[in-house]
XYZ file of C-alpha atoms in Angstrom:
782
model
C -24.678 -17.991 3.303
C -25.021 -17.867 7.073
C -28.203 -15.805 6.748
C -29.753 -18.523 4.573
C -28.782 -21.170 7.140
C -30.171 -18.985 9.951
C -33.487 -18.709 8.121
C -33.582 -22.471 7.524
C -32.907 -23.192 11.202
C -35.690 -20.759 12.156
C -38.169 -22.511 9.823
C -37.158 -25.948 11.144
C -37.573 -24.832 14.753
C -40.987 -23.334 13.962
C -42.143 -26.601 12.373
C -41.330 -28.608 15.504
C -42.888 -25.978 17.777
C -39.936 -24.460 19.649
C -38.019 -21.166 19.317
C -34.491 -21.102 17.907
C -31.972 -21.383 20.770
C -28.361 -20.476 21.539
C -27.219 -23.977 20.623
C -28.788 -23.509 17.201
C -26.834 -20.282 16.808
C -23.622 -22.065 17.755
C -24.414 -24.820 15.284
C -24.969 -22.279 12.521
C -21.785 -20.428 13.478
C -19.816 -23.710 13.349
C -21.457 -24.811 10.114
C -21.002 -21.555 8.237
C -17.676 -20.155 9.429
C -15.269 -22.445 7.480
C -17.236 -21.760 4.309
C -17.570 -18.012 4.915
C -14.010 -17.134 5.805
C -13.134 -14.061 3.786
C -9.726 -13.288 2.343
C -9.178 -10.500 4.865
C -10.063 -12.787 7.770
C -7.711 -15.479 6.484
C -4.947 -12.900 6.238
C -5.636 -11.834 9.803
C -5.464 -15.450 11.035
C -2.106 -15.936 9.313
C -0.652 -12.741 10.737
C -1.735 -13.236 14.367
C 1.416 -13.787 16.430
C 1.926 -16.241 19.242
C 0.532 -14.661 22.367
C 3.037 -16.085 24.830
C 6.068 -14.068 23.647
C 8.116 -17.252 23.257
C 10.456 -18.061 20.388
C 12.135 -21.166 19.026
C 14.622 -23.374 20.862
C 13.306 -22.588 24.319
C 14.143 -18.870 24.242
C 11.825 -16.896 26.514
C 11.375 -13.161 26.778
C 10.275 -11.012 29.715
C 6.577 -10.208 29.690
C 5.320 -6.692 30.306
C 1.824 -5.889 31.496
C 0.030 -2.707 30.600
C -0.289 -0.474 33.631
C -3.463 1.432 34.516
C -1.770 4.545 33.149
C -1.007 2.723 29.862
C -4.615 1.546 29.568
C -5.972 5.019 30.288
C -3.766 6.547 27.591
C -4.072 3.830 24.924
C -7.872 3.508 25.203
C -8.199 7.099 24.012
C -5.496 6.921 21.304
C -6.127 6.301 17.578
C -3.642 6.158 14.689
C -5.471 6.388 11.373
C -4.789 7.019 7.702
C -7.013 8.492 5.020
C -6.651 6.563 1.734
C -8.530 6.379 -1.558
C -8.418 6.586 -5.336
C -7.199 9.911 -6.714
C -9.680 12.793 -6.455
C -12.023 11.048 -4.011
C -11.695 13.850 -1.459
C -9.083 12.565 1.042
C -7.348 15.892 1.649
C -10.668 17.779 1.685
C -11.946 15.348 4.341
C -8.743 15.727 6.396
C -9.067 19.531 6.188
C -12.604 19.288 7.678
C -11.390 16.930 10.405
C -8.688 19.423 11.390
C -11.227 22.269 11.388
C -13.845 20.491 13.518
C -11.192 19.302 16.003
C -9.858 22.849 16.327
C -6.429 22.225 14.773
C -7.009 24.850 12.068
C -9.100 27.976 12.460
C -10.377 28.194 8.868
C -11.164 25.800 5.998
C -9.109 26.192 2.815
C -9.721 24.314 -0.419
C -7.320 21.846 -2.007
C -6.327 23.696 -5.171
C -5.336 26.773 -3.208
C -7.465 29.205 -5.226
C -7.625 31.442 -2.159
C -3.824 31.617 -2.104
C -3.586 29.392 1.002
C -4.462 25.801 0.065
C -5.210 22.784 2.229
C -3.115 22.443 5.384
C -1.946 18.908 4.551
C -0.739 19.900 1.039
C 2.190 22.014 2.176
C 4.322 21.698 -0.992
C 3.872 24.382 -3.691
C 3.647 21.681 -6.380
C 0.791 19.993 -4.499
C -1.189 23.228 -4.338
C -0.602 24.026 -7.999
C -1.579 20.591 -9.300
C -4.323 19.974 -6.731
C -2.946 16.530 -5.825
C -1.199 15.081 -2.786
C 2.396 14.053 -3.544
C 3.791 13.325 -0.083
C 1.913 11.821 2.835
C 1.566 14.317 5.685
C 1.103 13.605 9.397
C -0.833 15.572 11.970
C -2.575 15.059 15.307
C -5.736 16.378 16.893
C -8.112 15.861 19.817
C -11.798 15.003 19.438
C -14.606 14.926 22.002
C -16.351 11.739 20.888
C -19.913 10.750 21.767
C -20.352 7.215 23.137
C -23.274 5.637 21.224
C -24.780 3.777 24.189
C -24.677 6.459 26.889
C -24.273 9.691 24.928
C -21.311 10.673 27.156
C -18.485 12.774 25.726
C -14.895 11.473 25.925
C -11.690 13.063 24.668
C -9.611 11.072 22.150
C -6.144 11.837 20.737
C -5.953 11.017 17.012
C -2.840 10.806 14.835
C -3.759 11.203 11.149
C -1.741 10.554 7.992
C -3.183 11.932 4.746
C -1.895 9.868 1.812
C -1.684 10.460 -1.973
C -4.227 8.833 -4.275
C -2.147 8.683 -7.450
C -0.634 5.275 -8.184
C 2.765 6.890 -8.920
C 3.109 7.753 -5.222
C 1.903 4.397 -3.932
C 4.957 4.010 -1.617
C 3.563 6.868 0.498
C 0.385 4.839 1.113
C 2.425 1.685 1.666
C 4.587 3.095 4.431
C 1.712 4.934 6.107
C -0.426 1.779 6.342
C 2.606 -0.138 7.665
C 2.530 1.867 10.919
C -1.173 2.678 11.323
C -3.763 0.824 13.404
C -6.818 1.746 11.313
C -7.850 3.613 8.187
C -10.665 5.520 6.512
C -11.259 4.267 2.974
C -12.832 7.152 1.063
C -15.039 6.341 -1.950
C -16.763 8.683 -4.386
C -20.578 8.356 -4.280
C -20.643 8.354 -8.101
C -17.439 6.566 -9.172
C -17.357 4.022 -6.336
C -14.621 1.372 -6.304
C -11.951 2.434 -8.818
C -8.575 0.994 -9.797
C -6.565 2.679 -7.033
C -9.264 1.817 -4.474
C -8.476 -1.833 -5.205
C -4.737 -1.155 -4.745
C -5.319 0.575 -1.398
C -7.563 -2.323 -0.321
C -4.736 -4.745 -1.167
C -2.277 -2.669 0.887
C -4.660 -2.604 3.868
C -4.936 -6.387 3.715
C -1.144 -6.736 3.478
C -0.710 -4.983 6.846
C -4.031 -6.163 8.383
C -5.421 -2.649 8.810
C -9.127 -2.438 9.811
C -11.075 0.194 7.905
C -14.145 2.378 8.005
C -15.601 3.202 4.593
C -16.724 6.766 3.931
C -18.849 7.424 0.836
C -17.938 11.010 0.017
C -19.403 13.471 -2.514
C -23.013 12.599 -1.702
C -23.904 16.049 -3.054
C -22.847 15.127 -6.613
C -25.463 14.461 -9.316
C -25.828 10.707 -9.797
C -24.767 9.833 -6.233
C -25.854 6.266 -5.409
C -24.461 5.021 -2.068
C -26.198 1.631 -2.225
C -24.401 0.727 -5.449
C -21.122 1.641 -3.726
C -21.922 -0.511 -0.660
C -22.597 -3.423 -3.021
C -19.269 -2.780 -4.808
C -17.417 -2.883 -1.472
C -18.885 -6.338 -0.849
C -18.351 -7.739 -4.352
C -15.218 -5.986 -5.693
C -13.299 -5.596 -2.421
C -14.645 -8.872 -1.003
C -15.307 -7.639 2.536
C -18.706 -7.712 4.268
C -19.992 -4.160 4.649
C -23.201 -2.405 5.607
C -24.260 1.194 5.990
C -24.476 2.542 9.539
C -26.076 5.709 8.164
C -28.786 6.615 5.661
C -28.617 10.010 3.906
C -31.435 12.514 4.396
C -31.857 13.869 0.896
C -29.478 13.283 -2.026
C -27.397 15.352 -4.401
C -28.153 19.078 -3.947
C -30.860 18.259 -1.357
C -28.462 16.516 1.068
C -29.387 17.790 4.559
C -28.012 15.226 7.000
C -27.882 11.527 7.890
C -29.845 9.014 9.944
C -27.675 7.155 12.482
C -28.892 3.542 12.237
C -27.040 2.507 15.418
C -28.488 5.170 17.734
C -31.644 5.677 15.597
C -31.315 9.459 15.428
C -31.502 12.013 12.618
C -28.378 14.199 12.496
C -28.253 17.618 10.799
C -25.258 19.891 10.265
C -26.158 23.538 10.662
C -24.236 26.783 10.702
C -22.101 28.322 7.989
C -19.560 25.462 7.932
C -21.576 22.647 9.471
C -20.144 23.397 12.945
C -23.412 22.825 14.790
C -24.511 19.190 14.992
C -28.241 18.923 15.700
C -29.680 15.526 16.682
C -33.347 14.581 16.578
C -35.225 11.443 17.644
C -37.729 12.030 14.853
C -36.699 10.293 11.618
C -37.973 12.146 8.504
C -40.940 10.317 6.970
C -39.396 10.186 3.463
C -36.448 8.037 4.671
C -38.126 6.088 7.510
C -38.876 2.931 5.496
C -35.431 2.976 3.893
C -33.779 3.434 7.307
C -35.684 0.430 8.726
C -34.663 -1.722 5.734
C -30.998 -0.698 5.980
C -30.921 -1.281 9.750
C -32.244 -4.824 9.198
C -29.561 -5.282 6.532
C -26.899 -4.058 8.999
C -28.027 -6.600 11.617
C -28.057 -9.409 9.050
C -24.569 -8.590 7.742
C -23.205 -8.415 11.299
C -24.837 -11.722 12.258
C -22.843 -13.413 9.486
C -19.488 -12.295 10.903
C -20.093 -11.959 14.671
C -21.245 -14.794 16.955
C -22.784 -12.489 19.559
C -24.951 -10.742 16.974
C -25.810 -14.090 15.341
C -27.312 -15.300 18.638
C -29.416 -12.137 19.023
C -30.485 -12.359 15.376
C -31.456 -16.031 15.714
C -33.622 -15.346 18.723
C -35.460 -12.527 16.931
C -34.351 -10.075 19.590
C -33.762 -6.369 19.085
C -30.130 -5.567 20.045
C -29.428 -2.701 22.404
C -27.270 0.186 21.207
C -24.383 -1.123 23.339
C -24.684 -4.655 21.880
C -24.819 -3.308 18.325
C -21.848 -0.981 18.883
C -19.778 -3.773 20.447
C -20.588 -6.130 17.557
C -19.558 -3.533 14.939
C -16.327 -2.856 16.826
C -15.468 -6.578 17.247
C -16.103 -7.323 13.568
C -14.234 -4.231 12.353
C -11.160 -4.796 14.554
C -11.235 -8.489 13.555
C -10.976 -7.499 9.837
C -14.315 -9.168 9.099
C -16.475 -6.118 8.446
C -16.404 -2.487 7.333
C -19.060 -0.036 8.608
C -20.023 2.442 5.882
C -20.496 6.146 6.672
C -21.853 8.764 4.265
C -21.545 12.486 3.704
C -19.955 15.257 1.701
C -16.700 16.764 2.959
C -16.905 19.736 0.587
C -20.416 20.519 1.882
C -19.370 20.001 5.534
C -21.818 17.109 6.010
C -21.225 13.848 7.887
C -17.644 14.469 9.094
C -18.340 14.659 12.856
C -20.183 11.266 13.008
C -17.266 9.778 11.032
C -14.868 11.015 13.741
C -17.112 9.388 16.358
C -16.918 6.183 14.292
C -13.098 6.354 14.283
C -13.112 6.546 18.094
C -15.823 3.911 18.618
C -15.021 1.276 15.996
C -11.296 1.383 15.119
C -8.687 -0.309 17.360
C -6.428 1.439 19.836
C -2.671 0.654 19.686
C -3.053 -2.130 22.290
C -5.580 -3.942 20.057
C -3.440 -3.809 16.893
C -0.967 -6.735 17.063
C 2.667 -5.823 16.348
C 5.538 -8.283 16.106
C 9.320 -8.129 15.836
C 12.077 -10.604 15.031
C 14.976 -11.362 17.349
C 18.147 -10.966 15.246
C 19.999 -13.375 17.552
C 17.614 -16.149 16.471
C 17.405 -17.865 13.051
C 15.131 -16.344 10.412
C 12.700 -19.262 10.823
C 12.099 -18.464 14.518
C 8.554 -17.335 15.346
C 8.018 -13.573 15.720
C 7.907 -11.974 19.158
C 4.776 -10.027 20.118
C 5.371 -6.418 21.160
C 3.435 -4.840 24.028
C 2.714 -1.080 24.048
C 3.821 -0.702 27.668
C 5.785 2.382 28.698
C 7.984 0.245 30.991
C 9.010 -2.179 28.206
C 12.293 -1.801 26.272
C 12.024 0.666 23.409
C 11.209 -0.620 19.896
C 10.443 2.010 17.227
C 10.190 1.886 13.423
C 11.359 4.656 11.051
C 8.831 4.722 8.219
C 9.440 7.990 6.351
C 12.353 10.354 5.725
C 12.192 13.982 4.722
C 14.733 16.749 4.249
C 13.811 19.388 6.826
C 15.119 22.800 7.808
C 17.262 21.188 10.519
C 18.582 18.265 8.435
C 17.018 14.846 7.900
C 13.610 14.520 9.519
C 12.741 10.917 10.421
C 9.125 9.941 11.127
C 8.924 7.077 13.618
C 6.214 4.975 15.235
C 6.940 3.852 18.808
C 5.618 0.319 19.341
C 6.776 -0.272 22.906
C 8.730 1.663 25.506
C 9.100 5.437 25.753
C 11.208 7.897 23.826
C 12.706 11.015 25.463
C 14.498 14.057 24.120
C 18.265 13.631 24.567
C 17.955 9.830 24.841
C 20.444 7.512 23.133
C 19.074 5.152 20.468
C 20.629 2.049 18.934
C 20.228 1.462 15.226
C 19.245 -2.217 14.910
C 20.715 -2.661 11.399
C 24.113 -0.972 11.899
C 24.451 -1.185 15.687
C 25.367 2.520 15.851
C 24.483 4.585 18.912
C 22.875 7.982 18.259
C 21.541 10.754 20.469
C 18.195 12.449 19.764
C 18.770 16.207 19.846
C 15.168 17.153 18.970
C 11.826 15.372 19.326
C 8.775 16.867 17.590
C 5.145 16.191 16.738
C 4.263 17.029 13.152
C 1.318 19.121 12.009
C 1.829 18.906 8.224
C 4.969 21.051 7.712
C 4.809 22.617 11.196
C 6.464 21.156 14.289
C 5.734 21.181 17.988
C 8.588 20.352 20.350
C 7.901 17.623 22.886
C 10.072 16.139 25.641
C 8.727 12.580 25.707
C 6.481 10.286 23.717
C 4.880 6.987 24.733
C 4.135 3.673 22.985
C 1.546 3.745 20.210
C 2.508 7.306 19.240
C 3.887 8.797 16.012
C 6.513 11.532 16.121
C 9.606 12.781 14.256
C 13.284 13.070 15.226
C 16.215 15.025 13.787
C 19.864 14.300 13.217
C 19.603 10.528 12.794
C 21.110 8.881 9.714
C 18.914 5.938 8.698
C 16.752 4.514 5.909
C 12.999 3.889 5.617
C 12.084 0.710 7.485
C 14.946 0.784 10.015
C 14.308 -0.218 13.631
C 15.565 1.663 16.700
C 15.893 0.266 20.233
C 17.296 1.466 23.550
C 20.057 -1.150 23.386
C 18.456 -3.616 25.824
C 16.827 -5.787 23.128
C 17.912 -7.367 19.864
C 14.551 -6.897 18.125
C 14.050 -5.673 14.579
C 10.781 -5.076 12.724
C 9.904 -5.913 9.146
C 10.009 -3.067 6.657
C 7.265 -2.107 4.216
C 6.705 -3.676 0.776
C 8.495 -1.681 -1.966
C 7.180 -2.166 -5.530
C 9.633 -2.314 -8.443
C 9.941 0.721 -10.783
C 8.338 0.403 -14.223
C 9.693 3.394 -16.140
C 13.075 5.108 -16.638
C 14.338 8.433 -17.990
C 17.788 9.590 -19.022
C 18.531 12.753 -17.000
C 21.009 15.443 -17.933
C 21.574 18.869 -16.305
C 21.373 21.944 -18.540
C 24.826 23.495 -18.711
C 27.625 22.520 -16.341
C 26.896 19.853 -13.735
C 26.960 21.235 -10.187
C 27.225 19.415 -6.829
C 23.489 20.142 -6.339
C 22.666 17.660 -9.126
C 24.015 14.639 -7.230
C 22.910 16.112 -3.882
C 19.285 16.289 -5.070
C 19.309 12.769 -6.525
C 20.845 11.307 -3.361
C 18.223 13.025 -1.211
C 15.281 11.844 -3.338
C 16.672 8.305 -3.487
C 17.010 8.203 0.311
C 13.508 9.579 0.896
C 11.663 7.472 -1.702
C 12.539 3.735 -2.005
C 10.694 3.516 -5.378
C 12.932 6.215 -6.923
C 16.125 4.615 -8.283
C 19.233 6.208 -9.832
C 22.076 4.520 -11.711
C 24.706 5.319 -14.334
C 24.351 3.337 -17.561
C 27.624 1.452 -18.031
C 27.636 1.884 -21.817
C 26.106 5.317 -22.511
C 27.402 6.819 -19.210
C 24.021 8.582 -18.833
C 22.315 9.134 -15.484
C 19.144 7.002 -15.507
C 16.301 7.658 -13.043
C 13.572 5.063 -12.557
C 10.184 5.315 -10.879
C 6.532 4.307 -10.793
C 5.258 6.436 -13.695
C 5.686 9.530 -15.859
C 4.168 11.845 -13.238
C 6.422 10.402 -10.510
C 9.595 11.260 -12.446
C 8.200 14.551 -13.748
C 7.598 15.720 -10.152
C 11.193 14.950 -9.138
C 12.625 16.755 -12.178
C 10.479 19.777 -11.300
C 11.581 19.621 -7.654
C 15.242 19.619 -8.727
C 14.624 22.867 -10.564
C 12.668 24.526 -7.725
C 14.485 23.277 -4.644
C 18.061 22.911 -5.937
C 18.099 25.362 -8.871
C 19.184 22.535 -11.208
C 17.363 22.571 -14.544
C 17.439 19.204 -16.297
C 16.504 17.765 -19.664
C 15.144 14.251 -19.969
C 15.472 11.658 -22.706
C 12.557 9.601 -24.007
C 11.101 7.437 -21.245
C 12.636 3.973 -21.201
C 10.374 1.082 -20.375
C 11.562 -1.569 -17.928
C 11.700 -4.425 -20.447
C 12.738 -7.881 -19.270
C 13.991 -10.983 -21.034
C 13.151 -14.621 -20.405
C 13.457 -18.038 -22.056
C 10.786 -20.080 -23.782
C 12.199 -23.593 -23.579
C 14.811 -25.782 -21.924
C 18.383 -25.773 -23.230
C 21.301 -28.004 -22.153
C 24.876 -26.833 -21.812
C 28.290 -28.423 -21.510
C 30.855 -25.652 -21.386
C 34.576 -25.628 -20.725
C 36.392 -22.462 -19.714
C 40.133 -22.776 -20.353
C 42.668 -19.996 -20.240
C 46.403 -20.614 -20.221
C 48.889 -17.913 -19.304
C 52.319 -17.979 -17.736
C 52.045 -19.823 -14.426
C 48.694 -21.088 -13.164
C 45.896 -20.865 -15.721
C 42.109 -21.106 -15.458
C 40.107 -24.279 -15.964
C 36.465 -25.088 -15.222
C 33.834 -27.263 -16.850
C 30.112 -27.067 -16.109
C 27.291 -29.308 -17.357
C 23.585 -28.785 -16.821
C 20.575 -27.016 -18.307
C 18.463 -23.874 -18.043
C 14.653 -23.943 -18.128
C 11.710 -21.548 -17.765
C 10.490 -20.952 -14.202
C 7.131 -19.704 -12.914
C 7.026 -17.018 -10.222
C 6.671 -18.425 -6.695
C 3.567 -16.790 -5.194
C 4.903 -16.954 -1.624
C 8.456 -15.668 -2.114
C 7.929 -13.683 -5.330
C 11.110 -15.196 -6.830
C 11.259 -16.263 -10.456
C 14.985 -17.046 -10.797
C 16.737 -19.955 -9.103
C 20.102 -21.707 -9.026
C 19.905 -25.423 -8.267
C 22.923 -27.606 -7.567
C 22.442 -31.366 -8.113
C 26.115 -32.315 -8.567
C 26.481 -35.652 -6.770
C 29.846 -37.068 -7.826
C 32.020 -34.320 -6.380
C 33.461 -33.485 -9.794
C 32.980 -29.840 -8.859
C 34.406 -29.236 -5.367
C 31.745 -27.769 -3.066
C 33.825 -24.629 -2.404
C 33.475 -23.685 -6.119
C 29.650 -23.976 -6.159
C 29.143 -20.405 -4.804
C 31.243 -19.175 -7.747
C 28.865 -20.929 -10.152
C 25.871 -19.339 -8.423
C 27.455 -15.869 -8.598
C 28.138 -16.393 -12.293
C 24.507 -17.339 -12.946
C 23.107 -14.264 -11.202
C 25.688 -12.054 -12.901
C 24.638 -13.417 -16.307
C 20.991 -12.622 -15.477
C 21.778 -8.896 -15.082
C 22.012 -8.294 -18.829
C 20.340 -10.324 -21.571
C 21.865 -10.584 -25.044
C 18.705 -9.442 -26.899
C 18.139 -5.968 -25.460
C 20.533 -5.665 -22.535
C 17.705 -5.854 -19.992
C 17.625 -8.164 -16.928
C 16.573 -11.792 -17.419
C 13.714 -13.228 -15.338
C 11.760 -16.496 -15.147
C 14.802 -18.740 -15.450
C 16.205 -21.649 -13.460
C 19.742 -23.038 -13.888
C 20.338 -26.649 -12.814
C 24.013 -27.615 -12.407
C 24.367 -31.379 -12.910
C 28.061 -32.140 -13.399
C 31.398 -30.667 -14.322
C 35.138 -31.042 -13.993
C 37.910 -29.270 -12.105
C 41.709 -29.129 -12.300
C 43.842 -29.588 -9.206
C 45.935 -26.479 -9.895
C 44.138 -24.317 -12.472
C 40.582 -24.378 -11.081
C 39.311 -21.557 -8.871
C 36.076 -19.877 -7.872
C 36.752 -17.186 -10.518
C 37.180 -19.841 -13.232
C 33.841 -21.485 -12.337
C 32.110 -18.103 -12.204
C 33.349 -17.267 -15.729
C 32.482 -20.771 -16.927
C 28.890 -20.452 -15.670
C 28.514 -17.044 -17.360
C 29.815 -18.466 -20.646
C 27.645 -21.594 -20.360
C 24.534 -19.536 -19.642
C 25.077 -17.205 -22.601
C 25.684 -20.129 -24.922
C 22.567 -21.991 -23.750
C 20.494 -18.783 -23.705
C 20.661 -18.522 -27.502
C 19.204 -22.046 -27.808
C 16.441 -21.494 -25.218
C 14.183 -19.353 -27.468
C 14.809 -16.033 -25.672
C 11.822 -13.656 -25.468
C 11.549 -9.958 -24.625
C 8.868 -9.080 -22.035
C 7.190 -5.691 -21.624
C 5.248 -4.277 -18.640
C 1.469 -4.445 -19.065
C -0.573 -1.799 -17.251
C -4.168 -1.885 -16.065
C -5.571 1.388 -17.403
C -8.829 2.868 -16.120
C -10.383 5.713 -18.140
C -13.272 7.816 -16.824
C -14.983 10.181 -19.294
C -18.430 11.563 -20.155
C -20.667 8.929 -21.738
C -20.854 10.662 -25.146
C -17.121 10.016 -25.688
C -17.310 6.255 -25.065
C -16.621 5.154 -28.643
C -13.779 7.678 -29.057
C -12.075 6.526 -25.835
C -12.392 2.819 -26.666
C -11.040 3.601 -30.150
C -8.050 5.424 -28.614
C -7.272 2.378 -26.453
C -7.619 0.009 -29.409
C -5.112 2.050 -31.450
C -2.642 1.460 -28.622
C -3.140 -2.331 -28.733
C -5.267 -2.248 -25.586
C -7.467 -5.136 -24.512
C -10.767 -3.873 -23.086
C -11.576 -5.844 -19.908
C -14.631 -4.006 -18.630
C -16.845 -1.100 -19.594
C -19.490 0.378 -17.311
C -21.872 3.174 -18.291
C -23.300 5.312 -15.492
C -25.834 8.098 -15.739
C -23.586 10.720 -17.283
C -20.163 9.081 -17.503
C -18.597 5.760 -18.324
C -15.572 3.796 -17.116
C -13.400 1.641 -19.348
C -10.814 -0.754 -17.898
C -8.183 -2.094 -20.286
C -4.790 -3.797 -20.331
C -2.250 -1.846 -22.387
C 1.506 -2.189 -22.817
C 3.318 0.648 -21.037
C 5.428 1.221 -24.155
C 2.226 2.171 -26.029
C 0.923 4.550 -23.339
C 3.368 7.432 -23.810
C 1.559 10.616 -24.794
C -1.851 9.135 -23.991
C -2.836 11.947 -21.617
C -2.684 14.443 -24.509
C -4.647 12.161 -26.831
C -7.312 11.537 -24.162
C -7.732 15.269 -23.580
C -8.134 15.709 -27.310
C -10.855 13.076 -27.837
C -12.821 14.057 -24.692
C -12.549 17.871 -24.940
C -10.370 17.820 -21.831
C -13.027 16.053 -19.705
C -11.487 12.555 -19.533
C -8.990 11.263 -16.990
C -7.108 8.003 -16.630
C -4.980 6.108 -14.117
C -2.490 3.296 -14.641
C -1.256 0.492 -12.423
C 1.393 -2.130 -13.198
C -0.042 -5.615 -13.612
C 2.524 -8.008 -15.115
C 5.165 -8.538 -17.823
C 4.073 -10.189 -21.102
C 5.937 -11.112 -24.338
C 6.204 -8.331 -26.929
C 5.090 -8.801 -30.548
C 7.717 -10.392 -32.857
C 8.185 -7.200 -34.906
C 8.683 -5.138 -31.714
C 11.236 -7.673 -30.440
C 13.143 -7.398 -33.724
C 13.187 -3.587 -33.492
C 14.404 -3.702 -29.879
C 17.174 -6.171 -30.780
C 18.368 -4.023 -33.690
C 18.299 -0.861 -31.570
C 20.377 -2.604 -28.870
C 22.934 -3.882 -31.402
C 23.558 -0.323 -32.585
C 24.526 0.703 -29.047
C 27.148 -2.057 -28.765
C 30.809 -1.584 -29.754
C 31.567 -2.880 -33.271
C 33.562 -5.825 -31.943
C 30.551 -7.104 -29.981
C 28.249 -6.773 -32.988
């Protein structure tokens, strides 16, 4: 929109015989900004903390300035993640980055066909399946070229390679929680896919600026301009290419740098030698000019400095263009798009330069903490990455190592030394750090001290993911990462006699992975494991066999059904129990009604007390609330939790002697169950967004396979030699789909699933579920 306004201002100025001025640019900026604020920018505005380090009720905190030494270190420090949809080339790209920075001496491929495998996929299962299961951290140094001057500067880069599969989404979640920037990898053919959208949502949640890298430019059908357009439309963030490829598909030879206006070629056996030329090849010259103009126009819409240059029809210098890209990227308003092919060793070195030039250093990425001595509503306190400030560090990942529990931490302010004492903010316990290491995938390098803005690992500390550590001089704690709810469960049983390793393995996995849940079913006494998908649970069962020598059998996957109500129902219930001595008496009156999910808090159950007359003494109200939430744990239709329900307590009665909190708790449970039958109870099932990618000739067979599973086709896109179908399908109908898809596509199709929402099941399915649940109940309950 701003570009249209800019053009209109230019035409108006031309008509009256004067050039467009700075004031015109400011006018356009003012006019267009409120209408052009993007979702990511709005999120950034909301998340920006108060800059004066002050909290509520007049509490002030000491301020710490960054020293020259801090500035010198932080300016050349980057913490980045590599994230994307599955099979977009994240680990392959990370392997090239490690090779070109000198961290590894040879390149090995992901599937480990040479018997070695990629450095970042250190687990045997990862190398066998060719997928990343656990995020892996490493660090490297890169001599970056400054675009304006061409000088070389040395940067220290911490990298976390994350999984692409939706089942391991918590690994992406916790990595992005502690990173300052990210590389979003996209396939040059497939473009924005279902998991790309999920990763984009996670980046927005933690306000992580990103570079976009269009990988696999050597593939037949590669079309980077369609992908750039998808970034703008599907991910809703302004983006423009900062490179143009020289050649496409099997003729890919290099890229044109639109910022420095140079042709870059990658020569040598593994692309080690970067050759730059001022001569742009004739076949891409016109395209490069067009795309550079597009880059300037996109930047002028999100950056005031570039808008002024654009308005005045000036040609920006390299320094001005670089600064504008950096400002817009760090401000979450823009994503520069790089291109290349990691597998063909093309375009990786300029991407590393882009990481150093355009992504924020730790001092530019705002971090906040909450003072636990203040109320929850108090404003957050801004943290400063100064070495002299009190220590605040966040544990974001746990792993069982050779020396016990390995805890990955990000230091936000202060310094951490080997042998130092730490205070656990949640428990208040004091612990000593016996060992401090930097991780290089599964290898460790001992270090004595680490500064703010760094990522390291410590041993011998008992904690959970998301815990905060301090040096004892502050009462700060940091927010943890978002943990999605599990959608699928399996009954797990060891083959033969149960050994201590069975519970040891489950406890370890549960501690390491917040999305992996374990509980004992109260009726069947079976061990139930829950997770994010079939593959997620299958991996853990396989790991139990390999790492703990515990072979297990699994029951049929159990879907995380829910129950809810369809209409309002009133209740007036009296709980009366007379025994020798004091009895129990409580009466509750009110109603239950359906409740929509609150978008801000995410809650869809609520207890509301509107008792005015004092008929229920206020000290018994908590008992009523406990009873309501206890009744929600198990619905009467299928035994699953109840959601989307509000209970309003309006009146009641109490006895001077016989009433108690227990009596009111039991009365509320009884009242709820009685009213629940009258409130048209409904069973809900999880609905998944399923994306299927297969060769185009199998389109009708794939759509037919989704229709047989009661799928609703949302979108279907045919590309040159393949097509993508996006559908909504009930998770209960998706079991065994991978085998069916392989069958109808001759093994060439693949699919991914992501949880979307819970929806009512069909009446016949609800009846079957109710009958199956009744059979599991004791005869007296039937």
